[in-house]
Every structure is written in C-alpha cells, then in structure tokens.
CSV table of C-alpha atoms and ligand atoms in Angstrom, one decimal:
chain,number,residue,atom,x,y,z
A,1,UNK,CA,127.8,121.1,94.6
A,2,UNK,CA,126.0,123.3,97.5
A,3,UNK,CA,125.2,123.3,101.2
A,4,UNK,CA,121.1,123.0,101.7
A,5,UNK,CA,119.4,124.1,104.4
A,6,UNK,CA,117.8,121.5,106.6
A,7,UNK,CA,114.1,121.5,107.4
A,8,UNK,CA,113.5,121.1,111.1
A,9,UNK,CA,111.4,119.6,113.3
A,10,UNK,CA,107.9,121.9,112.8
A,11,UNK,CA,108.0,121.8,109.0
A,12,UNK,CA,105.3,119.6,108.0
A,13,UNK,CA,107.4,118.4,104.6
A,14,UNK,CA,109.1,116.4,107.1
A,15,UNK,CA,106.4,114.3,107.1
A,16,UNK,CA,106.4,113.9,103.3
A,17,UNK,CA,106.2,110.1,102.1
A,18,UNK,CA,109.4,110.2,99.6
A,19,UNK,CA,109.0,108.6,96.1
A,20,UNK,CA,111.3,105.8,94.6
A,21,UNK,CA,114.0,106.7,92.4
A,22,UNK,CA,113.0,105.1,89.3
A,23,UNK,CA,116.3,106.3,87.1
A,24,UNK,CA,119.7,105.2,88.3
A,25,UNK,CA,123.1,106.6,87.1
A,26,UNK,CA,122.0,110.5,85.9
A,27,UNK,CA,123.6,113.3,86.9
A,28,UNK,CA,120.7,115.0,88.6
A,29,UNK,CA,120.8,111.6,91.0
A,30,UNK,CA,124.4,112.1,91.7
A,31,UNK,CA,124.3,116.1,92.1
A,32,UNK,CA,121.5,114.9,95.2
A,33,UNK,CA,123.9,112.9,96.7
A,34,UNK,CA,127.1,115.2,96.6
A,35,UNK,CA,124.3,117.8,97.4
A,36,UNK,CA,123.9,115.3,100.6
A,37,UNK,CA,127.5,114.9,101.7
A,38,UNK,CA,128.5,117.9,101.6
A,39,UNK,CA,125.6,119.0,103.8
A,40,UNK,CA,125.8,116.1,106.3
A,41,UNK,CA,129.7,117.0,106.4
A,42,UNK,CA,129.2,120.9,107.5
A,43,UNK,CA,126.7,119.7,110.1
A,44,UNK,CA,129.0,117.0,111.3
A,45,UNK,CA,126.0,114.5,111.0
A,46,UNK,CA,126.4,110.8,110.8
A,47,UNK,CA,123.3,110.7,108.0
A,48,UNK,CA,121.2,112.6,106.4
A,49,UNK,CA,118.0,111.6,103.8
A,50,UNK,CA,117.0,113.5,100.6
A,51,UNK,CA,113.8,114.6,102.0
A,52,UNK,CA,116.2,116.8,104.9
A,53,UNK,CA,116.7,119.1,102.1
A,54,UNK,CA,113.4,119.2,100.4
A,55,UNK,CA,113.8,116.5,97.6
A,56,UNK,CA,111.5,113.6,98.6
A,57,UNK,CA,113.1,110.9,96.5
A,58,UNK,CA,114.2,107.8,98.7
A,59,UNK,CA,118.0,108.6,98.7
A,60,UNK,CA,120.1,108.6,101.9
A,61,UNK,CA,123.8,108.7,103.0
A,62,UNK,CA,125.7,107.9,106.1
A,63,UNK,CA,129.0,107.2,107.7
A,64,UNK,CA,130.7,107.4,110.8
A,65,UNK,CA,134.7,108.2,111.0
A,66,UNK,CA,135.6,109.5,114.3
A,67,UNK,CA,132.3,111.3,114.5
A,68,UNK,CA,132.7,114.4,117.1
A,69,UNK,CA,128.5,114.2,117.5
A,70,UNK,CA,129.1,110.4,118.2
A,71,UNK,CA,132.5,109.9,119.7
A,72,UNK,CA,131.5,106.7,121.2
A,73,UNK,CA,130.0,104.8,117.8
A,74,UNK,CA,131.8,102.3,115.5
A,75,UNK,CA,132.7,103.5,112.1
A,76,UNK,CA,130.4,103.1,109.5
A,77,UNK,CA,131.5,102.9,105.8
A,78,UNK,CA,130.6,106.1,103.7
A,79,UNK,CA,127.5,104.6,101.8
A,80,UNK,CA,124.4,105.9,99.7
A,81,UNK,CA,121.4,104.0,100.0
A,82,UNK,CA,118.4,104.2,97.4
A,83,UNK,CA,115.2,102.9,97.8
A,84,UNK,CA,116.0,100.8,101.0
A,85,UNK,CA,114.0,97.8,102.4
A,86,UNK,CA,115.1,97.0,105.6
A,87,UNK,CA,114.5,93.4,107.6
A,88,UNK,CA,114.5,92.7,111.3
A,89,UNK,CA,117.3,90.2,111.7
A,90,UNK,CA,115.4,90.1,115.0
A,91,UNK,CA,112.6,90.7,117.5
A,92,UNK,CA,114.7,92.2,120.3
A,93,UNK,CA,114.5,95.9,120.8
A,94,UNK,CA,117.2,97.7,122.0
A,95,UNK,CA,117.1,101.5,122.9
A,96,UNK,CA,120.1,104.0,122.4
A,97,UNK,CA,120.1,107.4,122.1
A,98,UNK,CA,120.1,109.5,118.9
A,99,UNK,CA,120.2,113.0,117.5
A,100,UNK,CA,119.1,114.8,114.2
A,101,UNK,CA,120.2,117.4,111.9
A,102,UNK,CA,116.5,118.2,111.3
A,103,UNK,CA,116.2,118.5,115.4
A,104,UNK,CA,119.5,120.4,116.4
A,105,UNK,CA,120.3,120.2,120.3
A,106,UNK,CA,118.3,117.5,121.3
A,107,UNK,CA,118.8,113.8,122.0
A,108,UNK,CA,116.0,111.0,122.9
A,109,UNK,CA,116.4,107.6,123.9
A,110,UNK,CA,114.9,105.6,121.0
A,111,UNK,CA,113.7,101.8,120.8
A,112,UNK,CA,115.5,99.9,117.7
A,113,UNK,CA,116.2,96.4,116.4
A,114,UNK,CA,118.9,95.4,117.7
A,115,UNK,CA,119.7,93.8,114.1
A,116,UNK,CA,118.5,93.9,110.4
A,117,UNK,CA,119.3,93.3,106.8
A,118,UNK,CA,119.5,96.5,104.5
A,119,UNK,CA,119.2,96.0,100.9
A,120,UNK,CA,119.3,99.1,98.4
A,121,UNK,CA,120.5,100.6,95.4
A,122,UNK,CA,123.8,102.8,94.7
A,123,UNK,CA,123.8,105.5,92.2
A,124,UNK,CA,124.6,103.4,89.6
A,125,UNK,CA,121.6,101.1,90.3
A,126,UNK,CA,124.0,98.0,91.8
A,127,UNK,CA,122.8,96.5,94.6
A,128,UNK,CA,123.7,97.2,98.3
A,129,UNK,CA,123.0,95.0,100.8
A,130,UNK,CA,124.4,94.2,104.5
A,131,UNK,CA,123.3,92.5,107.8
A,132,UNK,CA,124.5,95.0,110.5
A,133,UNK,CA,123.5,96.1,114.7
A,134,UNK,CA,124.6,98.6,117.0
A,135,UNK,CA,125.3,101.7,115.8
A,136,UNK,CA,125.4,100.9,112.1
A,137,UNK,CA,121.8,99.4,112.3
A,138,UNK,CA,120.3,102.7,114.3
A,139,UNK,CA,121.2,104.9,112.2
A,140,UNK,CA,119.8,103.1,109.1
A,141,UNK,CA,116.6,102.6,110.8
A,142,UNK,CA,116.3,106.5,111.6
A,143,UNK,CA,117.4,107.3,108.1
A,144,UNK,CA,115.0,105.1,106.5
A,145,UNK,CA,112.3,106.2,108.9
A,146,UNK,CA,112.6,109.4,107.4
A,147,UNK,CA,111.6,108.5,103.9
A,148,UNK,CA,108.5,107.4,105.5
A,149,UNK,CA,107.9,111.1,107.1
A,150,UNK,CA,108.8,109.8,110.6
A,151,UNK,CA,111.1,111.7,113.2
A,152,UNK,CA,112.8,109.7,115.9
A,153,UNK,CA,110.5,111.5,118.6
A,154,UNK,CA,107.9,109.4,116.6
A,155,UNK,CA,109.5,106.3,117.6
A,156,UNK,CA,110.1,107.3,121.5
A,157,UNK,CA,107.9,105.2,123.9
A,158,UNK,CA,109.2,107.1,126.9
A,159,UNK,CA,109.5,111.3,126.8
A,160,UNK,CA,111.2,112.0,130.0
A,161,UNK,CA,113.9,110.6,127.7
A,162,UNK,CA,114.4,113.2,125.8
A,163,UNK,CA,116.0,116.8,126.2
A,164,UNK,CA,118.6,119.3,125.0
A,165,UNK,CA,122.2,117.7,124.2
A,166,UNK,CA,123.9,119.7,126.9
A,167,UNK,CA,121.3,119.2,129.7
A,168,UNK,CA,121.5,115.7,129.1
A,169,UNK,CA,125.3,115.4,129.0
A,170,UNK,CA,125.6,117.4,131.9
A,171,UNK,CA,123.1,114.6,134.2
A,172,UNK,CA,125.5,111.8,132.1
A,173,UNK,CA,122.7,110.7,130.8
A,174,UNK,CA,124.2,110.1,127.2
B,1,LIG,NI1,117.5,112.4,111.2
C-alpha cells in the first residue's frame, strides 16, 4: 500500500478521459483501490477517483463517516465504484457546495441532480447499484465527473460562488 500524490487543479492529466477496467478481481486492481483509501484517508476526503493519482482507469471510492471536511453530510457507505453509469432519477437541479482533494482550500457552489441511479462494478466484477440524493448523490456525480476529465469549477454556472474554504466560512457562506 502507499500514499500518492494528488494532481491539482493546473495539471492538464486532470483532464484525461479514463479507460474502463476490462479485468476484474487482479491484484494490480485491488492495490489501486487500497492505493485510493489510504490516500483519500490522509487527506480526510470524502472521494477520490483513480485518475487523482495518475492512473486513468475508471475506478473511484467514497464514504462519509463523521467527515471533519463535511461535518454536516449523511454517512455514506465505504464503496468502490468501477466503470460507473449514472441516471438522473430526475430533472431538478439542486446546488450545494463542494470541495476537492485535487483543488485544496477552495469550495464552489455546484448545480447537481437532486437524484440518480448509480450502477457499477466492485473489484471482484459484482454489480453495484443504488438510487441515492443529497449528499450521497453529489459526491458520486463529482467523482464520476472526474473520469470524464471534468473538475467541479467545470460544472459551476455562477463564479462569485466560489473562493477559499476559510474566506467562505468566515461570511457563513458554507
Ligand atoms: Ni474531486
């Protein structure tokens, strides 16, 4: 197992499109996703995707217990999603403000389905699947969005909503 260093917000690999994971249940797949946890856990995040750490394969964790970064968010079970497709459950946006361990500091207030269906892969190739919202259906959304090469400030409509974590917290703002 090892701690990776996290690309940040500037590094164009960020913006990689991530490849499928065509071979479930090897031990190079499972090394990825201890490799993930244990990285995500240091940084106190509530996800983190493969490509975060320079291996574009479409592999991502999260989980929420008691999350100091989010103190106000529902628990999310530990799970590891691989190759995700995620469905709108539906239309309505909602916004809510989110962080990431590629852009450390800063928060921005981001538009997401309110809802949606996730349906994936664990390590050993069984199938994952869940209808969630709130909390639990943001963060999938970011995660995923990073598979694709997209970064929450991507998904922003509005920029005075966004800033350093302590600026913000001081106006109460998030
Ligand atoms: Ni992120």
């Amino acid at each position: 197992m090892s701690i990776h260093r996290i690309l940040r917000l500037g590094d164009p690999e960020l913006h990689r499109v991530s490849a499928p994971v065509r071979i479930f249940d090897t031990d190079e797949l499972r090394r990825l996703i201890d490799d993930l946890w244990n990285t995500m856990a240091v940084r106190s995040g509530a996800g983190l995707a493969a490509p975060q750490i320079g291996e574009f394969l479409r592999v991502l964790v999260f989980s929420v217990d008691a999350n100091p970064r989010y103190p106000e968010a529902e628990p999310i079970p530990p799970t590891v999603l691989i190759n995700p497709v995620i469905t709108p459950l539906e239309e309505t946006l909602e916004p809510g403000w989110e962080g990431c361990l590629s852009i450390p500091g800063m928060r921005g207030l981001v538009p997401r389905f309110a809802a949606v269906r996730y349906r994936g892969f664990d390590a050993a190739g069984e199938i994952v699947q869940r209808e969630v919202s709130g909390f639990h259906a943001r963060v999938v959304q970011h995660e995923c969005d990073h598979l694709d090469g997209i970064l929450y400030p991507q998904r922003m409509t509005d920029l005075s909503q966004f800033g350093f974590e302590d600026e913000l917290t001081l106006a109460e703002r998030c």
